[in-house]
Backbone as JSON Lines, residues from 0, in Angstrom:
{"i":0,"aa":"X","n":[0.84,-1.19,0.0],"ca":[0.0,0.0,0.0],"c":[0.89,1.25,0.0]}
{"i":1,"aa":"X","n":[0.55,2.23,-0.84],"ca":[1.31,3.46,-0.95],"c":[1.02,4.36,0.25]}
{"i":2,"aa":"X","n":[2.07,4.89,0.9],"ca":[1.81,5.79,2.03],"c":[1.16,7.08,1.55]}
{"i":3,"aa":"X","n":[0.38,7.75,2.4],"ca":[-0.26,9.0,1.99],"c":[0.77,10.1,1.73]}
{"i":4,"aa":"X","n":[0.44,11.0,0.83],"ca":[1.29,12.17,0.58],"c":[1.14,13.11,1.76]}
{"i":5,"aa":"X","n":[2.27,13.54,2.31],"ca":[2.27,14.44,3.46],"c":[2.51,15.86,2.95]}
{"i":6,"aa":"X","n":[1.52,16.72,3.17],"ca":[1.54,18.07,2.62],"c":[1.52,19.1,3.74]}
{"i":7,"aa":"X","n":[2.49,20.0,3.71],"ca":[2.42,21.21,4.52],"c":[1.69,22.24,3.69]}
{"i":8,"aa":"X","n":[0.62,22.82,4.21],"ca":[-0.21,23.74,3.43],"c":[-0.23,25.09,4.13]}
{"i":9,"aa":"X","n":[0.53,26.05,3.59],"ca":[0.7,27.35,4.24],"c":[-0.21,28.4,3.62]}
{"i":10,"aa":"X","n":[-0.8,29.22,4.47],"ca":[-1.6,30.36,4.03],"c":[-0.92,31.64,4.46]}
{"i":11,"aa":"X","n":[-0.8,32.58,3.51],"ca":[-0.32,33.92,3.84],"c":[-1.46,34.9,3.59]}
{"i":12,"aa":"X","n":[-1.22,36.19,3.8],"ca":[-2.29,37.15,3.97],"c":[-3.08,37.66,2.79]}
{"i":13,"aa":"X","n":[-3.27,36.9,1.75],"ca":[-4.18,37.32,0.68],"c":[-5.57,36.78,1.03]}
{"i":14,"aa":"X","n":[-6.21,37.46,1.97],"ca":[-7.43,36.93,2.62],"c":[-8.58,36.68,1.65]}
{"i":15,"aa":"X","n":[-8.63,37.44,0.56],"ca":[-9.73,37.29,-0.39],"c":[-9.72,35.93,-1.08]}
{"i":16,"aa":"X","n":[-8.61,35.2,-1.01],"ca":[-8.54,33.89,-1.67],"c":[-8.74,32.72,-0.71]}
{"i":17,"aa":"X","n":[-8.88,32.98,0.59],"ca":[-9.02,31.89,1.56],"c":[-10.22,31.0,1.24]}
{"i":18,"aa":"X","n":[-11.32,31.62,0.8],"ca":[-12.53,30.83,0.52],"c":[-12.33,29.91,-0.69]}
{"i":19,"aa":"X","n":[-11.41,30.24,-1.58],"ca":[-11.1,29.36,-2.71],"c":[-10.11,28.27,-2.33]}
{"i":20,"aa":"X","n":[-9.32,28.53,-1.29],"ca":[-8.27,27.59,-0.88],"c":[-8.82,26.49,0.02]}
{"i":21,"aa":"X","n":[-9.74,26.82,0.92],"ca":[-10.25,25.82,1.87],"c":[-10.83,24.58,1.18]}
{"i":22,"aa":"X","n":[-11.64,24.72,0.12],"ca":[-12.14,23.51,-0.55],"c":[-11.02,22.64,-1.14]}
{"i":23,"aa":"X","n":[-9.91,23.26,-1.52],"ca":[-8.77,22.5,-2.05],"c":[-8.16,21.66,-0.94]}
{"i":24,"aa":"X","n":[-8.03,22.26,0.24],"ca":[-7.53,21.51,1.4],"c":[-8.44,20.31,1.66]}
{"i":25,"aa":"X","n":[-9.75,20.55,1.64],"ca":[-10.72,19.47,1.88],"c":[-10.61,18.38,0.81]}
{"i":26,"aa":"X","n":[-10.4,18.79,-0.44],"ca":[-10.23,17.82,-1.53],"c":[-9.0,16.96,-1.31]}
{"i":27,"aa":"X","n":[-7.88,17.58,-0.94],"ca":[-6.64,16.83,-0.71],"c":[-6.82,15.81,0.41]}
{"i":28,"aa":"X","n":[-7.49,16.24,1.48],"ca":[-7.75,15.32,2.59],"c":[-8.65,14.17,2.14]}
{"i":29,"aa":"X","n":[-9.67,14.49,1.34],"ca":[-10.59,13.45,0.86],"c":[-9.89,12.44,-0.04]}
{"i":30,"aa":"X","n":[-8.78,12.85,-0.64],"ca":[-8.0,11.95,-1.51],"c":[-6.96,11.15,-0.71]}
{"i":31,"aa":"X","n":[-6.99,11.31,0.6],"ca":[-6.1,10.52,1.45],"c":[-4.79,11.18,1.81]}
{"i":32,"aa":"X","n":[-4.61,12.45,1.46],"ca":[-3.39,13.16,1.82],"c":[-3.43,13.55,3.29]}
{"i":33,"aa":"X","n":[-2.26,13.58,3.92],"ca":[-2.12,14.11,5.27],"c":[-1.73,15.58,5.13]}
{"i":34,"aa":"X","n":[-2.62,16.47,5.5],"ca":[-2.41,17.91,5.31],"c":[-2.26,18.59,6.66]}
{"i":35,"aa":"X","n":[-1.17,19.34,6.8],"ca":[-0.93,20.11,8.03],"c":[-0.98,21.6,7.69]}
{"i":36,"aa":"X","n":[-1.88,22.36,8.32],"ca":[-1.93,23.8,8.05],"c":[-0.73,24.53,8.65]}
{"i":37,"aa":"X","n":[-0.26,25.52,7.91],"ca":[0.79,26.42,8.39],"c":[0.26,27.83,8.16]}
{"i":38,"aa":"X","n":[0.3,28.67,9.19],"ca":[-0.28,30.01,9.1],"c":[0.78,31.08,9.29]}
{"i":39,"aa":"X","n":[0.78,32.05,8.37],"ca":[1.61,33.24,8.59],"c":[1.05,33.99,9.8]}
{"i":40,"aa":"X","n":[1.84,34.92,10.32],"ca":[1.38,35.7,11.46],"c":[0.09,36.44,11.13]}
{"i":41,"aa":"X","n":[-0.01,36.98,9.91],"ca":[-1.23,37.7,9.53],"c":[-2.4,36.75,9.38]}
{"i":42,"aa":"X","n":[-2.18,35.62,8.73],"ca":[-3.27,34.65,8.58],"c":[-3.75,34.14,9.93]}
{"i":43,"aa":"X","n":[-2.84,34.07,10.89],"ca":[-3.17,33.53,12.21],"c":[-3.84,34.54,13.14]}
{"i":44,"aa":"X","n":[-3.71,35.84,12.84],"ca":[-4.15,36.82,13.83],"c":[-5.1,37.91,13.32]}
{"i":45,"aa":"X","n":[-5.13,38.18,12.02],"ca":[-5.92,39.32,11.54],"c":[-7.36,38.94,11.21]}
{"i":46,"aa":"X","n":[-8.27,39.74,11.7],"ca":[-9.68,39.62,11.33],"c":[-9.95,40.59,10.18]}
{"i":47,"aa":"X","n":[-10.6,40.11,9.13],"ca":[-10.86,40.95,7.96],"c":[-12.32,40.8,7.55]}
{"i":48,"aa":"X","n":[-12.69,41.51,6.51],"ca":[-14.07,41.39,6.01],"c":[-14.33,40.02,5.42]}
{"i":49,"aa":"X","n":[-13.26,39.22,5.23],"ca":[-13.41,37.87,4.68],"c":[-13.55,36.82,5.77]}
{"i":50,"aa":"X","n":[-13.5,37.24,7.03],"ca":[-13.66,36.31,8.14],"c":[-12.63,36.55,9.23]}
{"i":51,"aa":"X","n":[-12.88,35.99,10.38],"ca":[-11.96,36.16,11.5],"c":[-10.83,35.13,11.44]}
{"i":52,"aa":"X","n":[-9.73,35.47,12.06],"ca":[-8.59,34.54,12.13],"c":[-9.0,33.24,12.82]}
{"i":53,"aa":"X","n":[-9.76,33.36,13.89],"ca":[-10.19,32.15,14.62],"c":[-11.09,31.27,13.76]}
{"i":54,"aa":"X","n":[-11.94,31.88,12.95],"ca":[-12.82,31.11,12.08],"c":[-12.01,30.31,11.06]}
{"i":55,"aa":"X","n":[-11.04,30.97,10.4],"ca":[-10.24,30.28,9.39],"c":[-9.39,29.18,10.03]}
{"i":56,"aa":"X","n":[-8.8,29.47,11.18],"ca":[-8.01,28.44,11.87],"c":[-8.88,27.24,12.21]}
{"i":57,"aa":"X","n":[-10.04,27.51,12.75],"ca":[-10.95,26.44,13.14],"c":[-11.35,25.58,11.93]}
{"i":58,"aa":"X","n":[-11.69,26.24,10.83],"ca":[-12.11,25.5,9.64],"c":[-10.97,24.66,9.05]}
{"i":59,"aa":"X","n":[-9.75,25.22,9.06],"ca":[-8.6,24.47,8.56],"c":[-8.28,23.27,9.44]}
{"i":60,"aa":"X","n":[-8.28,23.5,10.73],"ca":[-7.97,22.4,11.66],"c":[-9.03,21.32,11.61]}
{"i":61,"aa":"X","n":[-10.3,21.73,11.46],"ca":[-11.39,20.75,11.34],"c":[-11.24,19.95,10.04]}
{"i":62,"aa":"X","n":[-10.9,20.64,8.94],"ca":[-10.77,19.96,7.65],"c":[-9.61,18.97,7.63]}
{"i":63,"aa":"X","n":[-8.53,19.31,8.32],"ca":[-7.32,18.49,8.26],"c":[-7.17,17.53,9.43]}
{"i":64,"aa":"X","n":[-7.86,17.83,10.53],"ca":[-7.69,17.03,11.74],"c":[-6.35,17.26,12.42]}
{"i":65,"aa":"X","n":[-5.72,18.4,12.1],"ca":[-4.39,18.71,12.65],"c":[-4.33,20.15,13.13]}
{"i":66,"aa":"X","n":[-3.52,20.36,14.16],"ca":[-3.28,21.73,14.64],"c":[-2.36,22.45,13.66]}
{"i":67,"aa":"X","n":[-2.54,23.76,13.58],"ca":[-1.73,24.56,12.66],"c":[-0.35,24.86,13.25]}
{"i":68,"aa":"X","n":[0.63,24.88,12.38],"ca":[1.96,25.39,12.72],"c":[1.88,26.9,12.53]}
{"i":69,"aa":"X","n":[2.16,27.66,13.59],"ca":[1.97,29.11,13.49],"c":[3.07,29.93,14.15]}
{"i":70,"aa":"X","n":[4.23,29.31,14.4],"ca":[5.37,30.05,14.93],"c":[6.64,29.62,14.19]}
{"i":71,"aa":"X","n":[7.63,30.48,14.18],"ca":[8.91,30.16,13.55],"c":[9.53,28.95,14.22]}
{"i":72,"aa":"X","n":[9.48,28.89,15.54],"ca":[10.1,27.77,16.25],"c":[9.4,26.45,15.93]}
{"i":73,"aa":"X","n":[8.11,26.47,15.71],"ca":[7.39,25.24,15.36],"c":[7.66,24.83,13.92]}
{"i":74,"aa":"X","n":[7.99,25.8,13.05],"ca":[8.27,25.5,11.65],"c":[9.69,24.98,11.43]}
{"i":75,"aa":"X","n":[10.6,25.34,12.29],"ca":[12.02,24.99,12.09],"c":[12.27,23.49,11.97]}
{"i":76,"aa":"X","n":[11.6,22.62,12.75],"ca":[11.87,21.18,12.64],"c":[11.31,20.49,11.39]}
{"i":77,"aa":"X","n":[10.58,21.21,10.54],"ca":[9.96,20.59,9.36],"c":[10.98,19.82,8.54]}
{"i":78,"aa":"X","n":[12.11,20.44,8.24],"ca":[13.14,19.79,7.44],"c":[13.88,18.69,8.17]}
{"i":79,"aa":"X","n":[14.44,18.99,9.36],"ca":[15.17,17.94,10.08],"c":[14.34,16.69,10.37]}
{"i":80,"aa":"X","n":[13.04,16.88,10.63],"ca":[12.17,15.73,10.91],"c":[11.51,15.17,9.65]}
{"i":81,"aa":"X","n":[11.8,15.81,8.49],"ca":[11.23,15.38,7.21],"c":[9.71,15.18,7.32]}
{"i":82,"aa":"X","n":[9.04,16.24,7.79],"ca":[7.61,16.14,8.07],"c":[6.74,16.05,6.82]}
{"i":83,"aa":"X","n":[7.19,16.66,5.7],"ca":[6.34,16.74,4.52],"c":[7.05,16.22,3.28]}
{"i":84,"aa":"X","n":[6.25,15.7,2.35],"ca":[6.75,15.34,1.03],"c":[6.78,16.57,0.12]}
{"i":85,"aa":"X","n":[5.86,17.48,0.38],"ca":[5.73,18.68,-0.44],"c":[5.14,19.79,0.42]}
{"i":86,"aa":"X","n":[5.52,21.02,0.12],"ca":[5.01,22.19,0.85],"c":[4.31,23.09,-0.15]}
{"i":87,"aa":"X","n":[3.11,23.52,0.19],"ca":[2.3,24.39,-0.67],"c":[2.09,25.72,0.05]}
{"i":88,"aa":"X","n":[2.25,26.83,-0.67],"ca":[1.87,28.13,-0.13],"c":[0.74,28.64,-1.01]}
{"i":89,"aa":"X","n":[-0.45,28.7,-0.42],"ca":[-1.63,29.13,-1.16],"c":[-2.6,29.82,-0.2]}
{"i":90,"aa":"X","n":[-2.76,31.11,-0.33],"ca":[-2.15,32.0,-1.3],"c":[-0.72,32.38,-0.91]}
{"i":91,"aa":"X","n":[0.06,32.73,-1.92],"ca":[1.42,33.22,-1.7],"c":[1.45,34.69,-2.09]}
{"i":92,"aa":"X","n":[1.61,35.56,-1.11],"ca":[1.59,37.01,-1.35],"c":[2.88,37.5,-1.97]}
{"i":93,"aa":"X","n":[2.85,38.72,-2.48],"ca":[4.06,39.36,-3.0],"c":[5.12,39.51,-1.93]}
{"i":94,"aa":"X","n":[4.71,39.76,-0.71],"ca":[5.64,39.89,0.4],"c":[6.4,38.58,0.63]}
{"i":95,"aa":"X","n":[5.66,37.47,0.61],"ca":[6.28,36.16,0.8],"c":[7.17,35.82,-0.39]}
{"i":96,"aa":"X","n":[6.73,36.13,-1.61],"ca":[7.57,35.93,-2.79],"c":[8.91,36.64,-2.63]}
{"i":97,"aa":"X","n":[8.86,37.88,-2.18],"ca":[10.09,38.68,-2.01],"c":[11.02,38.05,-0.99]}
{"i":98,"aa":"X","n":[10.46,37.63,0.12],"ca":[11.29,37.03,1.17],"c":[11.93,35.74,0.67]}
{"i":99,"aa":"X","n":[11.17,34.91,-0.03],"ca":[11.72,33.66,-0.55],"c":[12.8,33.93,-1.59]}
{"i":100,"aa":"X","n":[12.56,34.9,-2.47],"ca":[13.53,35.21,-3.53],"c":[14.84,35.73,-2.96]}
{"i":101,"aa":"X","n":[14.78,36.37,-1.79],"ca":[15.98,36.99,-1.21],"c":[16.5,36.25,0.02]}
{"i":102,"aa":"X","n":[15.94,35.07,0.3],"ca":[16.45,34.27,1.4],"c":[16.17,34.85,2.78]}
{"i":103,"aa":"X","n":[15.1,35.61,2.91],"ca":[14.75,36.2,4.21],"c":[13.87,35.2,4.97]}
{"i":104,"aa":"X","n":[14.31,34.84,6.15],"ca":[13.6,33.82,6.93],"c":[13.17,34.42,8.26]}
{"i":105,"aa":"X","n":[12.14,35.25,8.23],"ca":[11.69,35.92,9.45],"c":[10.2,35.73,9.7]}
{"i":106,"aa":"X","n":[9.61,34.73,9.05],"ca":[8.2,34.42,9.28],"c":[8.04,32.91,9.41]}
{"i":107,"aa":"X","n":[6.9,32.5,9.92],"ca":[6.61,31.07,10.03],"c":[6.68,30.39,8.68]}
{"i":108,"aa":"X","n":[6.09,31.02,7.66],"ca":[6.02,30.4,6.33],"c":[7.39,30.33,5.67]}
{"i":109,"aa":"X","n":[8.17,31.41,5.76],"ca":[9.49,31.37,5.12],"c":[10.42,30.4,5.85]}
{"i":110,"aa":"X","n":[10.27,30.28,7.16],"ca":[11.04,29.27,7.89],"c":[10.62,27.87,7.47]}
{"i":111,"aa":"X","n":[9.32,27.66,7.29],"ca":[8.84,26.35,6.85],"c":[9.47,25.99,5.51]}
{"i":112,"aa":"X","n":[9.51,26.94,4.58],"ca":[10.1,26.69,3.26],"c":[11.59,26.41,3.37]}
{"i":113,"aa":"X","n":[12.29,27.26,4.11],"ca":[13.74,27.07,4.26],"c":[14.04,25.69,4.84]}
{"i":114,"aa":"X","n":[13.32,25.32,5.88],"ca":[13.55,24.05,6.54],"c":[13.21,22.88,5.61]}
{"i":115,"aa":"X","n":[12.1,23.0,4.89],"ca":[11.66,21.96,3.96],"c":[12.67,21.78,2.81]}
{"i":116,"aa":"X","n":[13.19,22.89,2.29],"ca":[14.13,22.84,1.17],"c":[15.46,22.21,1.55]}
{"i":117,"aa":"X","n":[15.75,22.16,2.82],"ca":[16.96,21.51,3.29],"c":[17.04,20.08,2.75]}
{"i":118,"aa":"X","n":[15.9,19.42,2.61],"ca":[15.85,18.07,2.08],"c":[15.63,18.03,0.57]}
{"i":119,"aa":"X","n":[15.75,19.2,-0.09],"ca":[15.57,19.3,-1.55],"c":[14.24,18.73,-2.01]}
{"i":120,"aa":"X","n":[13.2,19.1,-1.28],"ca":[11.85,18.66,-1.61],"c":[11.08,19.81,-2.26]}
{"i":121,"aa":"X","n":[10.03,19.49,-3.02],"ca":[9.34,20.52,-3.8],"c":[8.49,21.47,-2.96]}
{"i":122,"aa":"X","n":[8.44,22.71,-3.45],"ca":[7.6,23.77,-2.89],"c":[6.7,24.28,-4.0]}
{"i":123,"aa":"X","n":[5.4,24.32,-3.74],"ca":[4.42,24.81,-4.72],"c":[3.93,26.18,-4.27]}
{"i":124,"aa":"X","n":[3.98,27.14,-5.19],"ca":[3.53,28.5,-4.88],"c":[2.28,28.83,-5.7]}
{"i":125,"aa":"X","n":[1.24,29.27,-5.0],"ca":[0.01,29.73,-5.65],"c":[-0.07,31.24,-5.44]}
{"i":126,"aa":"X","n":[0.45,31.97,-6.4],"ca":[0.63,33.42,-6.28],"c":[-0.72,34.13,-6.22]}
{"i":127,"aa":"X","n":[-0.77,35.14,-5.36],"ca":[-1.92,36.04,-5.31],"c":[-1.42,37.4,-4.85]}
{"i":128,"aa":"X","n":[-1.14,38.27,-5.83],"ca":[-0.62,39.58,-5.47],"c":[-0.96,40.61,-6.55]}
{"i":129,"aa":"X","n":[-1.3,41.8,-6.1],"ca":[-1.68,42.89,-7.02],"c":[-0.5,43.47,-7.77]}
{"i":130,"aa":"X","n":[0.75,43.16,-7.36],"ca":[1.9,43.75,-8.05],"c":[2.79,42.69,-8.72]}
{"i":131,"aa":"X","n":[2.19,41.56,-9.09],"ca":[2.97,40.47,-9.69],"c":[3.67,40.9,-10.98]}
{"i":132,"aa":"X","n":[3.05,41.81,-11.73],"ca":[3.63,42.26,-12.99],"c":[4.28,43.62,-12.87]}
{"i":133,"aa":"X","n":[4.61,44.01,-11.64],"ca":[5.36,45.25,-11.42],"c":[6.39,45.0,-10.33]}
{"i":134,"aa":"X","n":[6.15,45.43,-9.11],"ca":[7.14,45.32,-8.04],"c":[7.57,43.9,-7.72]}
{"i":135,"aa":"X","n":[6.66,42.94,-7.84],"ca":[6.98,41.55,-7.52],"c":[7.49,40.74,-8.72]}
{"i":136,"aa":"X","n":[7.53,41.35,-9.89],"ca":[7.89,40.61,-11.1],"c":[9.3,40.01,-11.01]}
{"i":137,"aa":"X","n":[10.25,40.77,-10.5],"ca":[11.63,40.25,-10.42],"c":[11.71,39.08,-9.44]}
{"i":138,"aa":"X","n":[10.94,39.12,-8.38],"ca":[10.93,38.01,-7.41],"c":[10.26,36.77,-8.01]}
{"i":139,"aa":"X","n":[9.2,36.99,-8.74],"ca":[8.53,35.9,-9.44],"c":[9.5,35.24,-10.41]}
{"i":140,"aa":"X","n":[10.21,36.07,-11.19],"ca":[11.19,35.56,-12.15],"c":[12.31,34.8,-11.48]}
{"i":141,"aa":"X","n":[12.79,35.3,-10.35],"ca":[13.88,34.63,-9.63],"c":[13.46,33.24,-9.17]}
{"i":142,"aa":"X","n":[12.24,33.12,-8.65],"ca":[11.78,31.83,-8.14],"c":[11.4,30.87,-9.27]}
{"i":143,"aa":"X","n":[10.94,31.41,-10.4],"ca":[10.67,30.56,-11.56],"c":[11.95,29.88,-12.04]}
{"i":144,"aa":"X","n":[13.07,30.52,-11.78],"ca":[14.37,30.02,-12.25],"c":[15.12,29.24,-11.18]}
{"i":145,"aa":"X","n":[14.47,29.03,-10.04],"ca":[15.14,28.35,-8.92],"c":[14.64,26.93,-8.77]}
{"i":146,"aa":"X","n":[15.58,26.03,-8.51],"ca":[15.28,24.61,-8.37],"c":[14.33,24.38,-7.19]}
{"i":147,"aa":"X","n":[13.45,23.42,-7.33],"ca":[12.52,22.93,-6.31],"c":[11.28,23.8,-6.13]}
{"i":148,"aa":"X","n":[11.17,24.93,-6.86],"ca":[9.96,25.75,-6.8],"c":[9.09,25.44,-8.02]}
{"i":149,"aa":"X","n":[7.79,25.27,-7.76],"ca":[6.82,25.0,-8.82],"c":[5.63,25.92,-8.61]}
{"i":150,"aa":"X","n":[5.06,26.39,-9.72],"ca":[3.99,27.38,-9.64],"c":[2.65,26.81,-10.11]}
{"i":151,"aa":"X","n":[1.62,27.14,-9.35],"ca":[0.26,26.86,-9.79],"c":[-0.03,27.81,-10.95]}
{"i":152,"aa":"X","n":[-0.56,27.33,-12.08],"ca":[-0.87,28.23,-13.19],"c":[-1.7,29.42,-12.72]}
{"i":153,"aa":"X","n":[-1.37,30.59,-13.29],"ca":[-1.97,31.84,-12.82],"c":[-2.42,32.69,-13.99]}
{"i":154,"aa":"X","n":[-3.26,33.67,-13.66],"ca":[-3.77,34.58,-14.68],"c":[-3.99,35.97,-14.09]}
{"i":155,"aa":"X","n":[-4.12,36.95,-14.99],"ca":[-4.56,38.27,-14.55],"c":[-6.01,38.13,-14.12]}
{"i":156,"aa":"X","n":[-6.3,38.5,-12.89],"ca":[-7.66,38.33,-12.38],"c":[-8.57,39.5,-12.74]}
{"i":157,"aa":"X","n":[-7.99,40.67,-12.99],"ca":[-8.78,41.84,-13.38],"c":[-7.9,42.73,-14.25]}
{"i":158,"aa":"X","n":[-7.7,42.36,-15.53],"ca":[-6.7,43.03,-16.37],"c":[-6.89,44.53,-16.53]}
{"i":159,"aa":"X","n":[-8.11,45.01,-16.45],"ca":[-8.33,46.44,-16.65],"c":[-8.4,47.2,-15.33]}
{"i":160,"aa":"X","n":[-9.01,46.61,-14.32],"ca":[-9.09,47.27,-13.01],"c":[-7.77,47.17,-12.24]}
{"i":161,"aa":"X","n":[-7.07,46.01,-12.39],"ca":[-5.8,45.78,-11.69],"c":[-4.82,45.14,-12.67]}
{"i":162,"aa":"X","n":[-4.27,45.93,-13.6],"ca":[-3.5,45.37,-14.71],"c":[-2.18,44.68,-14.32]}
{"i":163,"aa":"X","n":[-1.71,44.86,-13.11],"ca":[-0.45,44.22,-12.69],"c":[-0.69,43.01,-11.77]}
{"i":164,"aa":"X","n":[-1.93,42.66,-11.54],"ca":[-2.3,41.62,-10.59],"c":[-2.33,40.23,-11.24]}
{"i":165,"aa":"X","n":[-1.83,39.23,-10.5],"ca":[-1.95,37.83,-10.91],"c":[-2.49,37.02,-9.75]}
{"i":166,"aa":"X","n":[-3.34,36.05,-10.06],"ca":[-3.86,35.12,-9.06],"c":[-3.81,33.72,-9.64]}
{"i":167,"aa":"X","n":[-3.3,32.8,-8.83],"ca":[-3.25,31.4,-9.25],"c":[-4.64,30.83,-9.39]}
{"i":168,"aa":"X","n":[-4.78,29.86,-10.27],"ca":[-6.02,29.09,-10.39],"c":[-5.99,28.05,-9.28]}
{"i":169,"aa":"X","n":[-6.61,28.37,-8.14],"ca":[-6.5,27.52,-6.96],"c":[-7.03,26.1,-7.21]}
{"i":170,"aa":"X","n":[-7.96,25.96,-8.13],"ca":[-8.48,24.65,-8.46],"c":[-7.43,23.72,-9.06]}
{"i":171,"aa":"X","n":[-6.32,24.29,-9.51],"ca":[-5.27,23.47,-10.12],"c":[-4.16,23.11,-9.14]}
{"i":172,"aa":"X","n":[-4.36,23.41,-7.86],"ca":[-3.35,23.06,-6.86],"c":[-3.09,21.55,-6.82]}
{"i":173,"aa":"X","n":[-4.13,20.7,-6.76],"ca":[-3.84,19.25,-6.71],"c":[-3.04,18.76,-7.9]}
{"i":174,"aa":"X","n":[-3.39,19.24,-9.09],"ca":[-2.67,18.87,-10.31],"c":[-1.22,19.34,-10.27]}
{"i":175,"aa":"X","n":[-1.01,20.54,-9.75],"ca":[0.35,21.08,-9.64],"c":[1.16,20.28,-8.64]}
{"i":176,"aa":"X","n":[0.54,19.86,-7.54],"ca":[1.23,19.02,-6.56],"c":[1.7,17.73,-7.23]}
{"i":177,"aa":"X","n":[0.81,17.1,-7.99],"ca":[1.17,15.85,-8.67],"c":[2.35,16.03,-9.6]}
{"i":178,"aa":"X","n":[2.32,17.12,-10.38],"ca":[3.43,17.39,-11.31],"c":[4.72,17.68,-10.55]}
{"i":179,"aa":"X","n":[4.63,18.48,-9.5],"ca":[5.83,18.85,-8.73],"c":[6.47,17.63,-8.09]}
{"i":180,"aa":"X","n":[5.66,16.69,-7.62],"ca":[6.21,15.47,-7.03],"c":[6.96,14.63,-8.07]}
{"i":181,"aa":"X","n":[6.66,14.87,-9.35],"ca":[7.38,14.21,-10.44],"c":[8.52,15.08,-10.95]}
{"i":182,"aa":"X","n":[8.74,16.25,-10.32],"ca":[9.79,17.17,-10.76],"c":[9.45,17.96,-12.0]}
{"i":183,"aa":"X","n":[8.14,18.16,-12.26],"ca":[7.67,18.8,-13.47],"c":[6.88,20.06,-13.16]}
{"i":184,"aa":"X","n":[7.13,21.13,-13.93],"ca":[6.31,22.33,-13.83],"c":[5.09,22.17,-14.72]}
{"i":185,"aa":"X","n":[3.92,22.31,-14.14],"ca":[2.67,22.26,-14.91],"c":[2.66,23.41,-15.92]}
{"i":186,"aa":"X","n":[2.25,23.14,-17.13],"ca":[2.2,24.14,-18.19],"c":[0.79,24.24,-18.75]}
{"i":187,"aa":"X","n":[0.41,25.38,-19.29],"ca":[1.14,26.64,-19.26],"c":[1.08,27.28,-17.87]}
{"i":188,"aa":"X","n":[2.09,28.06,-17.55],"ca":[2.13,28.74,-16.25],"c":[1.19,29.95,-16.28]}
{"i":189,"aa":"X","n":[1.19,30.67,-17.39],"ca":[0.34,31.86,-17.53],"c":[-0.89,31.51,-18.36]}
{"i":190,"aa":"X","n":[-2.05,31.72,-17.76],"ca":[-3.32,31.4,-18.4],"c":[-3.99,32.66,-18.92]}
{"i":191,"aa":"X","n":[-4.75,32.51,-19.99],"ca":[-5.57,33.63,-20.47],"c":[-6.78,33.75,-19.54]}
{"i":192,"aa":"X","n":[-7.33,34.97,-19.41],"ca":[-8.54,35.1,-18.61],"c":[-9.61,34.14,-19.1]}
{"i":193,"aa":"X","n":[-10.21,33.42,-18.18],"ca":[-11.25,32.45,-18.51],"c":[-10.75,31.09,-18.91]}
{"i":194,"aa":"X","n":[-9.43,30.96,-19.21],"ca":[-8.86,29.65,-19.58],"c":[-8.74,28.76,-18.38]}
{"i":195,"aa":"X","n":[-9.02,27.49,-18.55],"ca":[-8.88,26.49,-17.47],"c":[-7.6,25.72,-17.67]}
């Protein structure tokens, strides 16, 4: 019998996408994956018009049956203990992209990635940022060119209202995980509006 895929699933502060991400977590669990939530400080503490921090934590923990990793010290053992086969950041904000591109490890999520990469295991990024095609473009490019990083296909979510914004197609996270575990980047990376 094949052991279940162990997934670290990190959320950062693009709160408007949380409602699209939670069903993906539930789908992964229903497929037999062991999913552990990882929360950035903002995801763990900020209440927004999209819901309270406690509500999102509760729903994630209920969906996965696991407590969330929400501190740098709790994230540090991920690599040494080889806790996950793959790490997903969904949503991945421009701030987190920048920190990963520049090796800054001062958050729970960036520590989780650093620790996980110690074992040269795949990291999946589901980008959600309003400046992906401006201020964050160089960071996006740097990580696209870096080993062990894989991207969920993304598109401009509002080309005229927010012409520099990109958001991953969260429904393609499971497919991207499968490809990343095979060492493959799912293509195409950039989708046309409305394209699946």
